[in-house]
């Protein structure tokens, strides 16, 4: 009897573990810093920052997930160019750069006196090697973003990129993974180690728990003002709040804005809200009836109360098209599908849809707030919404790869990702030649304003086609200790640049 | 006795083998894989395929199973597909959190269950005995997560005595801090498990009280309580040991929840993360070790039974 019980318990243990689920991360860019406190910074300070989801490994060249971009780009690894908090492109490892008038030649002057964390000097040859391997290795992230480059060559201290046709997104792409500069043929195991040029050096990584950076004492630019930064990965919102209240965290990123009063209660923290490119995207699968009918899609959009969603999240803004305010090509498309349940009912009636049942597939790591509002909003217009919560890997397989879904919700965090609407193979199942043409034209535009204008036109079409719905444009919500300054506030999911981080020495 | 032990050991090995197949093949039912996660949200299918091939995920399932099993026989659990870290060393590292947490929880549970269980058995039918027994039933029904949150609010946020979450980065080289950070989580598991155990101790004690030899002792002039404590408890001890063995599994399951709640870098949290990353090679290694641990505890408990209980020995 006892033996059987033991076996049964062992089986239960197995089954229980199988029923578990975990999450993967989304993504956002550094923003204007939070106001500094007047006291002198303590240059020996250690600052602990709570983040939600840790990376599964540190291989920034191959492994997806904004958890890597967020902490490794700018802080540990750098590119020739970088993004500023207000999403401008500025020189980084290049001291200056020049783009020819025809948009076909990019000349970067590689900064001198830069060393990698292992002490070796950065040379133009390292730049050429890094960009060339990124371009030539299909398993590397964003490799295809360099596809338009025909040659990468060093000329003295300069590195020259030659293109077959202009690419208005190239500089931006070079501020991301495709443009990171590594040591030629570096022998480190990139999965667990890092060797970059940034103001911080990777010190230790405790898998699934924390990552520690220390100041790079030989940094080529302004040295960091803190000796150590610890990223503590704590998915649980309540645990994050408790850790802040007990002084275990100095900064809480990815904070739940609905808890603002709790964390500000004792005056040790201030909640800072910044813009982000997080797009709460309700994908609508137009390949499935009745969603193939544009009237039904429009009805869905007009049935959903975006203001209520933003209010429930206590942060963010409404958005009515695919491009958020931080990105080029934004315009307010609120008039395309304003909240109007009566209009929605009429549209459904016209389309002959009665008592429809739709299924929403949503990764389980998102809070249930959104799906609850959707269920009640759609019930108002006679649509029954079934919510199917799945693990993120399941979502990846069912929705992303197999496109087998009716409605799906995911937070798309990446900046300037309009290209997905111009890609008929993407899981959105949206195929509009006009949008594809406009996007292609914006790519080859040599003038930034012209490129943005073309994107604007394309975005309007996507919204007027009701290709999807955008439930909210998320905000970066960071709770910052009053003794801390220099924490970015904009698009923190994408970039958490800590070059100016400081802790006052009270 | 020897023959019994050998038979029992053979059963243990068979149980492990069955568990390995069960774990391996049920995990393969999960949709999605690690290659898809590595490649991410804007990877063309051919990129996913390339990653899949590099990770050896394109091999037939049976081949993967036999490779894994072959590794285990030689004591090699393989390495993480994402980081290249050997699964065994990762387990050892995370065990430094989970094992002390489990032991502390078990000690707390026993410290609560034994005195209160025996006392409420002795005071059966009296007001305080009944109150204890009803209280235990209520506490045993409390969800572990909720109990943990309450304890954090009181001892960490209000009183500031103990940390609310996390484990010191220095680990056990800073024993004071490490111990303090495990205290609240261990209390959480210990109180809930202890309440369950207490009800069992109470009924085992009552059962022993009804045995002939306790009645005989009482007839010889001992009070009922004295007879119970001196002659009844050793008998009840046997079944209490058995239940303790089963508690180990309960505590492991509790650890999965609690490590999430308190952000402790232990085996439970690693398991959750690895399932989420579809690191199946790691997950199956971790699950097999945990299952093996539970099976071994059962094995030891069975042997102890034979040794301690004279009636079972004669029957063999």
PDB file of N, CA, C and O in Angstrom, chain A residues 71-140:
ATOM      1  N   UNK A  71      19.278  45.059 -21.170  1.00  0.00           N
ATOM      2  CA  UNK A  71      20.412  45.321 -20.277  1.00  0.00           C
ATOM      3  C   UNK A  71      21.776  45.262 -20.957  1.00  0.00           C
ATOM      4  O   UNK A  71      22.711  45.927 -20.527  1.00  0.00           O
ATOM      5  N   UNK A  72      21.903  44.480 -22.038  1.00  0.00           N
ATOM      6  CA  UNK A  72      23.234  44.300 -22.616  1.00  0.00           C
ATOM      7  C   UNK A  72      23.610  45.394 -23.618  1.00  0.00           C
ATOM      8  O   UNK A  72      24.763  45.818 -23.687  1.00  0.00           O
ATOM      9  N   UNK A  73      22.610  45.860 -24.411  1.00  0.00           N
ATOM     10  CA  UNK A  73      22.928  46.904 -25.390  1.00  0.00           C
ATOM     11  C   UNK A  73      23.075  48.239 -24.651  1.00  0.00           C
ATOM     12  O   UNK A  73      22.292  48.543 -23.753  1.00  0.00           O
ATOM     13  N   UNK A  74      24.064  49.017 -25.012  1.00  0.00           N
ATOM     14  CA  UNK A  74      24.427  50.303 -24.383  1.00  0.00           C
ATOM     15  C   UNK A  74      25.282  50.093 -23.128  1.00  0.00           C
ATOM     16  O   UNK A  74      26.263  50.798 -22.929  1.00  0.00           O
ATOM     17  N   UNK A  75      24.888  49.159 -22.258  1.00  0.00           N
ATOM     18  CA  UNK A  75      25.623  48.997 -21.006  1.00  0.00           C
ATOM     19  C   UNK A  75      26.873  48.140 -21.181  1.00  0.00           C
ATOM     20  O   UNK A  75      27.934  48.454 -20.647  1.00  0.00           O
ATOM     21  N   UNK A  76      26.752  47.037 -21.917  1.00  0.00           N
ATOM     22  CA  UNK A  76      27.870  46.102 -22.081  1.00  0.00           C
ATOM     23  C   UNK A  76      28.391  46.112 -23.518  1.00  0.00           C
ATOM     24  O   UNK A  76      29.575  46.259 -23.754  1.00  0.00           O
ATOM     25  N   UNK A  77      27.473  45.951 -24.457  1.00  0.00           N
ATOM     26  CA  UNK A  77      27.849  45.969 -25.874  1.00  0.00           C
ATOM     27  C   UNK A  77      27.420  47.290 -26.497  1.00  0.00           C
ATOM     28  O   UNK A  77      26.405  47.873 -26.093  1.00  0.00           O
ATOM     29  N   UNK A  78      28.183  47.739 -27.475  1.00  0.00           N
ATOM     30  CA  UNK A  78      27.800  48.964 -28.170  1.00  0.00           C
ATOM     31  C   UNK A  78      27.910  48.785 -29.672  1.00  0.00           C
ATOM     32  O   UNK A  78      28.608  47.892 -30.151  1.00  0.00           O
ATOM     33  N   UNK A  79      27.222  49.653 -30.392  1.00  0.00           N
ATOM     34  CA  UNK A  79      27.334  49.666 -31.841  1.00  0.00           C
ATOM     35  C   UNK A  79      28.029  50.935 -32.276  1.00  0.00           C
ATOM     36  O   UNK A  79      28.439  51.751 -31.444  1.00  0.00           O
ATOM     37  N   UNK A  80      28.169  51.124 -33.577  1.00  0.00           N
ATOM     38  CA  UNK A  80      28.757  52.362 -34.099  1.00  0.00           C
ATOM     39  C   UNK A  80      27.883  53.541 -33.714  1.00  0.00           C
ATOM     40  O   UNK A  80      28.367  54.641 -33.448  1.00  0.00           O
ATOM     41  N   UNK A  81      26.559  53.284 -33.720  1.00  0.00           N
ATOM     42  CA  UNK A  81      25.605  54.328 -33.363  1.00  0.00           C
ATOM     43  C   UNK A  81      24.691  53.807 -32.251  1.00  0.00           C
ATOM     44  O   UNK A  81      24.612  52.602 -32.021  1.00  0.00           O
ATOM     45  N   UNK A  82      24.027  54.729 -31.546  1.00  0.00           N
ATOM     46  CA  UNK A  82      23.137  54.348 -30.452  1.00  0.00           C
ATOM     47  C   UNK A  82      21.883  55.214 -30.503  1.00  0.00           C
ATOM     48  O   UNK A  82      21.822  56.202 -31.233  1.00  0.00           O
ATOM     49  N   UNK A  83      20.861  54.792 -29.705  1.00  0.00           N
ATOM     50  CA  UNK A  83      19.620  55.571 -29.613  1.00  0.00           C
ATOM     51  C   UNK A  83      19.654  56.454 -28.376  1.00  0.00           C
ATOM     52  O   UNK A  83      20.105  56.020 -27.325  1.00  0.00           O
ATOM     53  N   UNK A  84      19.124  57.661 -28.522  1.00  0.00           N
ATOM     54  CA  UNK A  84      18.964  58.508 -27.337  1.00  0.00           C
ATOM     55  C   UNK A  84      17.583  58.249 -26.746  1.00  0.00           C
ATOM     56  O   UNK A  84      16.740  57.622 -27.380  1.00  0.00           O
ATOM     57  N   UNK A  85      17.351  58.773 -25.527  1.00  0.00           N
ATOM     58  CA  UNK A  85      16.038  58.620 -24.914  1.00  0.00           C
ATOM     59  C   UNK A  85      14.901  59.103 -25.814  1.00  0.00           C
ATOM     60  O   UNK A  85      13.840  58.491 -25.842  1.00  0.00           O
ATOM     61  N   UNK A  86      15.118  60.180 -26.571  1.00  0.00           N
ATOM     62  CA  UNK A  86      14.018  60.622 -27.440  1.00  0.00           C
ATOM     63  C   UNK A  86      14.124  60.008 -28.829  1.00  0.00           C
ATOM     64  O   UNK A  86      13.683  60.598 -29.814  1.00  0.00           O
ATOM     65  N   UNK A  87      14.709  58.812 -28.901  1.00  0.00           N
ATOM     66  CA  UNK A  87      14.699  57.980 -30.111  1.00  0.00           C
ATOM     67  C   UNK A  87      15.473  58.599 -31.283  1.00  0.00           C
ATOM     68  O   UNK A  87      15.201  58.300 -32.428  1.00  0.00           O
ATOM     69  N   UNK A  88      16.434  59.468 -30.978  1.00  0.00           N
ATOM     70  CA  UNK A  88      17.307  59.975 -32.034  1.00  0.00           C
ATOM     71  C   UNK A  88      18.510  59.043 -32.159  1.00  0.00           C
ATOM     72  O   UNK A  88      18.845  58.308 -31.232  1.00  0.00           O
ATOM     73  N   UNK A  89      19.176  59.108 -33.334  1.00  0.00           N
ATOM     74  CA  UNK A  89      20.348  58.265 -33.556  1.00  0.00           C
ATOM     75  C   UNK A  89      21.596  59.117 -33.373  1.00  0.00           C
ATOM     76  O   UNK A  89      21.715  60.193 -33.961  1.00  0.00           O
ATOM     77  N   UNK A  90      22.510  58.657 -32.516  1.00  0.00           N
ATOM     78  CA  UNK A  90      23.726  59.431 -32.239  1.00  0.00           C
ATOM     79  C   UNK A  90      24.951  58.521 -32.372  1.00  0.00           C
ATOM     80  O   UNK A  90      24.846  57.299 -32.240  1.00  0.00           O
ATOM     81  N   UNK A  91      26.129  59.099 -32.637  1.00  0.00           N
ATOM     82  CA  UNK A  91      27.347  58.297 -32.732  1.00  0.00           C
ATOM     83  C   UNK A  91      27.666  57.629 -31.391  1.00  0.00           C
ATOM     84  O   UNK A  91      27.396  58.198 -30.335  1.00  0.00           O
ATOM     85  N   UNK A  92      28.240  56.428 -31.441  1.00  0.00           N
ATOM     86  CA  UNK A  92      28.673  55.758 -30.210  1.00  0.00           C
ATOM     87  C   UNK A  92      30.116  55.300 -30.409  1.00  0.00           C
ATOM     88  O   UNK A  92      31.043  56.042 -30.115  1.00  0.00           O
ATOM     89  N   UNK A  93      30.329  54.100 -30.940  1.00  0.00           N
ATOM     90  CA  UNK A  93      31.704  53.675 -31.210  1.00  0.00           C
ATOM     91  C   UNK A  93      32.265  54.364 -32.450  1.00  0.00           C
ATOM     92  O   UNK A  93      33.465  54.307 -32.707  1.00  0.00           O
ATOM     93  N   UNK A  94      31.399  54.981 -33.231  1.00  0.00           N
ATOM     94  CA  UNK A  94      31.880  55.855 -34.302  1.00  0.00           C
ATOM     95  C   UNK A  94      31.936  57.253 -33.707  1.00  0.00           C
ATOM     96  O   UNK A  94      31.004  57.658 -33.015  1.00  0.00           O
ATOM     97  N   UNK A  95      33.033  57.971 -33.939  1.00  0.00           N
ATOM     98  CA  UNK A  95      33.081  59.339 -33.418  1.00  0.00           C
ATOM     99  C   UNK A  95      32.240  60.246 -34.295  1.00  0.00           C
ATOM    100  O   UNK A  95      31.710  61.250 -33.842  1.00  0.00           O
ATOM    101  N   UNK A  96      32.154  59.896 -35.571  1.00  0.00           N
ATOM    102  CA  UNK A  96      31.249  60.612 -36.466  1.00  0.00           C
ATOM    103  C   UNK A  96      30.884  59.691 -37.618  1.00  0.00           C
ATOM    104  O   UNK A  96      31.555  58.691 -37.853  1.00  0.00           O
ATOM    105  N   UNK A  97      29.819  60.057 -38.325  1.00  0.00           N
ATOM    106  CA  UNK A  97      29.460  59.262 -39.499  1.00  0.00           C
ATOM    107  C   UNK A  97      28.842  60.166 -40.556  1.00  0.00           C
ATOM    108  O   UNK A  97      28.402  61.278 -40.254  1.00  0.00           O
ATOM    109  N   UNK A  98      28.868  59.664 -41.786  1.00  0.00           N
ATOM    110  CA  UNK A  98      28.393  60.477 -42.893  1.00  0.00           C
ATOM    111  C   UNK A  98      27.630  59.578 -43.859  1.00  0.00           C
ATOM    112  O   UNK A  98      28.072  58.479 -44.172  1.00  0.00           O
ATOM    113  N   UNK A  99      26.483  60.061 -44.316  1.00  0.00           N
ATOM    114  CA  UNK A  99      25.698  59.321 -45.305  1.00  0.00           C
ATOM    115  C   UNK A  99      25.709  60.117 -46.603  1.00  0.00           C
ATOM    116  O   UNK A  99      25.430  61.320 -46.595  1.00  0.00           O
ATOM    117  N   UNK A 100      26.074  59.449 -47.714  1.00  0.00           N
ATOM    118  CA  UNK A 100      26.133  60.153 -48.993  1.00  0.00           C
ATOM    119  C   UNK A 100      24.737  60.588 -49.425  1.00  0.00           C
ATOM    120  O   UNK A 100      23.730  60.004 -48.999  1.00  0.00           O
ATOM    121  N   UNK A 101      24.689  61.599 -50.299  1.00  0.00           N
ATOM    122  CA  UNK A 101      23.406  62.179 -50.695  1.00  0.00           C
ATOM    123  C   UNK A 101      22.502  61.154 -51.383  1.00  0.00           C
ATOM    124  O   UNK A 101      21.276  61.207 -51.250  1.00  0.00           O
ATOM    125  N   UNK A 102      23.100  60.212 -52.096  1.00  0.00           N
ATOM    126  CA  UNK A 102      22.276  59.201 -52.764  1.00  0.00           C
ATOM    127  C   UNK A 102      21.881  58.055 -51.827  1.00  0.00           C
ATOM    128  O   UNK A 102      21.191  57.121 -52.232  1.00  0.00           O
ATOM    129  N   UNK A 103      22.360  58.114 -50.578  1.00  0.00           N
ATOM    130  CA  UNK A 103      21.967  57.115 -49.589  1.00  0.00           C
ATOM    131  C   UNK A 103      22.602  55.749 -49.804  1.00  0.00           C
ATOM    132  O   UNK A 103      22.150  54.749 -49.235  1.00  0.00           O
ATOM    133  N   UNK A 104      23.669  55.674 -50.608  1.00  0.00           N
ATOM    134  CA  UNK A 104      24.270  54.370 -50.919  1.00  0.00           C
ATOM    135  C   UNK A 104      25.586  54.125 -50.197  1.00  0.00           C
ATOM    136  O   UNK A 104      26.091  53.007 -50.186  1.00  0.00           O
ATOM    137  N   UNK A 105      26.176  55.167 -49.617  1.00  0.00           N
ATOM    138  CA  UNK A 105      27.464  55.003 -48.944  1.00  0.00           C
ATOM    139  C   UNK A 105      27.402  55.585 -47.531  1.00  0.00           C
ATOM    140  O   UNK A 105      27.039  56.748 -47.351  1.00  0.00           O
ATOM    141  N   UNK A 106      27.735  54.735 -46.555  1.00  0.00           N
ATOM    142  CA  UNK A 106      27.777  55.172 -45.164  1.00  0.00           C
ATOM    143  C   UNK A 106      29.227  55.098 -44.698  1.00  0.00           C
ATOM    144  O   UNK A 106      29.845  54.038 -44.783  1.00  0.00           O
ATOM    145  N   UNK A 107      29.761  56.203 -44.215  1.00  0.00           N
ATOM    146  CA  UNK A 107      31.148  56.212 -43.752  1.00  0.00           C
ATOM    147  C   UNK A 107      31.178  56.480 -42.250  1.00  0.00           C
ATOM    148  O   UNK A 107      30.669  57.511 -41.794  1.00  0.00           O
ATOM    149  N   UNK A 108      31.732  55.542 -41.489  1.00  0.00           N
ATOM    150  CA  UNK A 108      31.832  55.691 -40.033  1.00  0.00           C
ATOM    151  C   UNK A 108      33.294  55.842 -39.641  1.00  0.00           C
ATOM    152  O   UNK A 108      34.126  55.043 -40.057  1.00  0.00           O
ATOM    153  N   UNK A 109      33.608  56.856 -38.847  1.00  0.00           N
ATOM    154  CA  UNK A 109      34.967  56.989 -38.330  1.00  0.00           C
ATOM    155  C   UNK A 109      35.009  56.287 -36.970  1.00  0.00           C
ATOM    156  O   UNK A 109      34.329  56.713 -36.027  1.00  0.00           O
ATOM    157  N   UNK A 110      35.783  55.208 -36.892  1.00  0.00           N
ATOM    158  CA  UNK A 110      35.810  54.423 -35.661  1.00  0.00           C
ATOM    159  C   UNK A 110      36.614  55.163 -34.594  1.00  0.00           C
ATOM    160  O   UNK A 110      37.734  55.621 -34.844  1.00  0.00           O
ATOM    161  N   UNK A 111      35.997  55.287 -33.429  1.00  0.00           N
ATOM    162  CA  UNK A 111      36.611  55.992 -32.304  1.00  0.00           C
ATOM    163  C   UNK A 111      37.943  55.342 -31.909  1.00  0.00           C
ATOM    164  O   UNK A 111      38.059  54.108 -31.921  1.00  0.00           O
ATOM    165  N   UNK A 112      38.940  56.151 -31.547  1.00  0.00           N
ATOM    166  CA  UNK A 112      40.220  55.572 -31.112  1.00  0.00           C
ATOM    167  C   UNK A 112      40.273  55.527 -29.589  1.00  0.00           C
ATOM    168  O   UNK A 112      39.564  56.263 -28.905  1.00  0.00           O
ATOM    169  N   UNK A 113      41.120  54.661 -29.066  1.00  0.00           N
ATOM    170  CA  UNK A 113      41.276  54.570 -27.620  1.00  0.00           C
ATOM    171  C   UNK A 113      40.167  53.791 -26.941  1.00  0.00           C
ATOM    172  O   UNK A 113      39.981  53.885 -25.734  1.00  0.00           O
ATOM    173  N   UNK A 114      39.423  53.010 -27.713  1.00  0.00           N
ATOM    174  CA  UNK A 114      38.371  52.175 -27.122  1.00  0.00           C
ATOM    175  C   UNK A 114      38.944  50.781 -26.887  1.00  0.00           C
ATOM    176  O   UNK A 114      39.628  50.231 -27.755  1.00  0.00           O
ATOM    177  N   UNK A 115      38.686  50.224 -25.699  1.00  0.00           N
ATOM    178  CA  UNK A 115      39.142  48.849 -25.458  1.00  0.00           C
ATOM    179  C   UNK A 115      37.953  47.966 -25.099  1.00  0.00           C
ATOM    180  O   UNK A 115      36.959  48.433 -24.533  1.00  0.00           O
ATOM    181  N   UNK A 116      38.081  46.684 -25.449  1.00  0.00           N
ATOM    182  CA  UNK A 116      37.110  45.699 -24.995  1.00  0.00           C
ATOM    183  C   UNK A 116      37.342  45.423 -23.505  1.00  0.00           C
ATOM    184  O   UNK A 116      38.384  45.768 -22.960  1.00  0.00           O
ATOM    185  N   UNK A 117      36.390  44.761 -22.892  1.00  0.00           N
ATOM    186  CA  UNK A 117      36.505  44.493 -21.455  1.00  0.00           C
ATOM    187  C   UNK A 117      37.701  43.611 -21.122  1.00  0.00           C
ATOM    188  O   UNK A 117      38.185  43.609 -19.998  1.00  0.00           O
ATOM    189  N   UNK A 118      38.173  42.840 -22.107  1.00  0.00           N
ATOM    190  CA  UNK A 118      39.348  42.000 -21.827  1.00  0.00           C
ATOM    191  C   UNK A 118      40.654  42.760 -22.072  1.00  0.00           C
ATOM    192  O   UNK A 118      41.733  42.175 -22.023  1.00  0.00           O
ATOM    193  N   UNK A 119      40.553  44.048 -22.361  1.00  0.00           N
ATOM    194  CA  UNK A 119      41.755  44.864 -22.476  1.00  0.00           C
ATOM    195  C   UNK A 119      42.232  45.083 -23.903  1.00  0.00           C
ATOM    196  O   UNK A 119      43.060  45.958 -24.157  1.00  0.00           O
ATOM    197  N   UNK A 120      41.726  44.298 -24.831  1.00  0.00           N
ATOM    198  CA  UNK A 120      42.204  44.460 -26.210  1.00  0.00           C
ATOM    199  C   UNK A 120      41.587  45.696 -26.863  1.00  0.00           C
ATOM    200  O   UNK A 120      40.443  46.038 -26.613  1.00  0.00           O
ATOM    201  N   UNK A 121      42.394  46.344 -27.710  1.00  0.00           N
ATOM    202  CA  UNK A 121      41.933  47.574 -28.343  1.00  0.00           C
ATOM    203  C   UNK A 121      40.960  47.286 -29.484  1.00  0.00           C
ATOM    204  O   UNK A 121      41.124  46.320 -30.228  1.00  0.00           O
ATOM    205  N   UNK A 122      39.970  48.167 -29.638  1.00  0.00           N
ATOM    206  CA  UNK A 122      39.007  48.049 -30.737  1.00  0.00           C
ATOM    207  C   UNK A 122      39.628  48.619 -32.012  1.00  0.00           C
ATOM    208  O   UNK A 122      40.176  49.721 -31.985  1.00  0.00           O
ATOM    209  N   UNK A 123      39.553  47.855 -33.093  1.00  0.00           N
ATOM    210  CA  UNK A 123      40.092  48.343 -34.370  1.00  0.00           C
ATOM    211  C   UNK A 123      38.978  48.336 -35.416  1.00  0.00           C
ATOM    212  O   UNK A 123      37.965  47.654 -35.245  1.00  0.00           O
ATOM    213  N   UNK A 124      39.171  49.087 -36.515  1.00  0.00           N
ATOM    214  CA  UNK A 124      38.191  49.038 -37.600  1.00  0.00           C
ATOM    215  C   UNK A 124      37.976  47.611 -38.111  1.00  0.00           C
ATOM    216  O   UNK A 124      36.869  47.281 -38.560  1.00  0.00           O
ATOM    217  N   UNK A 125      39.009  46.776 -38.003  1.00  0.00           N
ATOM    218  CA  UNK A 125      38.874  45.381 -38.453  1.00  0.00           C
ATOM    219  C   UNK A 125      37.812  44.639 -37.629  1.00  0.00           C
ATOM    220  O   UNK A 125      37.070  43.805 -38.156  1.00  0.00           O
ATOM    221  N   UNK A 126      37.739  44.950 -36.311  1.00  0.00           N
ATOM    222  CA  UNK A 126      36.707  44.335 -35.469  1.00  0.00           C
ATOM    223  C   UNK A 126      35.315  44.740 -35.951  1.00  0.00           C
ATOM    224  O   UNK A 126      34.381  43.933 -35.946  1.00  0.00           O
ATOM    225  N   UNK A 127      35.183  45.997 -36.350  1.00  0.00           N
ATOM    226  CA  UNK A 127      33.887  46.504 -36.820  1.00  0.00           C
ATOM    227  C   UNK A 127      33.481  45.767 -38.092  1.00  0.00           C
ATOM    228  O   UNK A 127      32.352  45.275 -38.217  1.00  0.00           O
ATOM    229  N   UNK A 128      34.442  45.659 -39.022  1.00  0.00           N
ATOM    230  CA  UNK A 128      34.153  44.973 -40.281  1.00  0.00           C
ATOM    231  C   UNK A 128      33.762  43.527 -40.008  1.00  0.00           C
ATOM    232  O   UNK A 128      32.753  43.019 -40.522  1.00  0.00           O
ATOM    233  N   UNK A 129      34.536  42.852 -39.149  1.00  0.00           N
ATOM    234  CA  UNK A 129      34.256  41.441 -38.851  1.00  0.00           C
ATOM    235  C   UNK A 129      32.869  41.277 -38.219  1.00  0.00           C
ATOM    236  O   UNK A 129      32.096  40.387 -38.594  1.00  0.00           O
ATOM    237  N   UNK A 130      32.540  42.151 -37.259  1.00  0.00           N
ATOM    238  CA  UNK A 130      31.259  42.042 -36.557  1.00  0.00           C
ATOM    239  C   UNK A 130      30.085  42.196 -37.516  1.00  0.00           C
ATOM    240  O   UNK A 130      29.137  41.404 -37.504  1.00  0.00           O
ATOM    241  N   UNK A 131      30.143  43.225 -38.356  1.00  0.00           N
ATOM    242  CA  UNK A 131      29.025  43.477 -39.264  1.00  0.00           C
ATOM    243  C   UNK A 131      28.940  42.390 -40.336  1.00  0.00           C
ATOM    244  O   UNK A 131      27.857  41.945 -40.710  1.00  0.00           O
ATOM    245  N   UNK A 132      30.124  41.938 -40.799  1.00  0.00           N
ATOM    246  CA  UNK A 132      30.139  40.913 -41.849  1.00  0.00           C
ATOM    247  C   UNK A 132      29.560  39.596 -41.328  1.00  0.00           C
ATOM    248  O   UNK A 132      28.746  38.953 -41.992  1.00  0.00           O
ATOM    249  N   UNK A 133      29.971  39.166 -40.133  1.00  0.00           N
ATOM    250  CA  UNK A 133      29.438  37.898 -39.605  1.00  0.00           C
ATOM    251  C   UNK A 133      27.939  38.031 -39.303  1.00  0.00           C
ATOM    252  O   UNK A 133      27.175  37.098 -39.506  1.00  0.00           O
ATOM    253  N   UNK A 134      27.520  39.214 -38.833  1.00  0.00           N
ATOM    254  CA  UNK A 134      26.086  39.405 -38.577  1.00  0.00           C
ATOM    255  C   UNK A 134      25.307  39.264 -39.878  1.00  0.00           C
ATOM    256  O   UNK A 134      24.228  38.672 -39.914  1.00  0.00           O
ATOM    257  N   UNK A 135      25.877  39.798 -40.939  1.00  0.00           N
ATOM    258  CA  UNK A 135      25.192  39.751 -42.234  1.00  0.00           C
ATOM    259  C   UNK A 135      25.183  38.332 -42.805  1.00  0.00           C
ATOM    260  O   UNK A 135      24.206  37.903 -43.402  1.00  0.00           O
ATOM    261  N   UNK A 136      26.277  37.597 -42.588  1.00  0.00           N
ATOM    262  CA  UNK A 136      26.448  36.294 -43.243  1.00  0.00           C
ATOM    263  C   UNK A 136      25.908  35.107 -42.451  1.00  0.00           C
ATOM    264  O   UNK A 136      25.915  33.981 -42.948  1.00  0.00           O
ATOM    265  N   UNK A 137      25.515  35.323 -41.199  1.00  0.00           N
ATOM    266  CA  UNK A 137      25.083  34.184 -40.377  1.00  0.00           C
ATOM    267  C   UNK A 137      23.568  34.238 -40.198  1.00  0.00           C
ATOM    268  O   UNK A 137      23.070  35.031 -39.404  1.00  0.00           O
ATOM    269  N   UNK A 138      22.839  33.392 -40.931  1.00  0.00           N
ATOM    270  CA  UNK A 138      21.376  33.495 -40.898  1.00  0.00           C
ATOM    271  C   UNK A 138      20.753  33.230 -39.535  1.00  0.00           C
ATOM    272  O   UNK A 138      19.655  33.704 -39.261  1.00  0.00           O
ATOM    273  N   UNK A 139      21.430  32.482 -38.648  1.00  0.00           N
ATOM    274  CA  UNK A 139      20.808  32.233 -37.343  1.00  0.00           C
ATOM    275  C   UNK A 139      20.988  33.422 -36.391  1.00  0.00           C
ATOM    276  O   UNK A 139      20.431  33.418 -35.302  1.00  0.00           O
ATOM    277  N   UNK A 140      21.767  34.418 -36.781  1.00  0.00           N
ATOM    278  CA  UNK A 140      21.917  35.580 -35.907  1.00  0.00           C
ATOM    279  C   UNK A 140      20.681  36.469 -35.991  1.00  0.00           C
ATOM    280  O   UNK A 140      20.077  36.612 -37.054  1.00  0.00           O
TER     281      UNK A 140
END
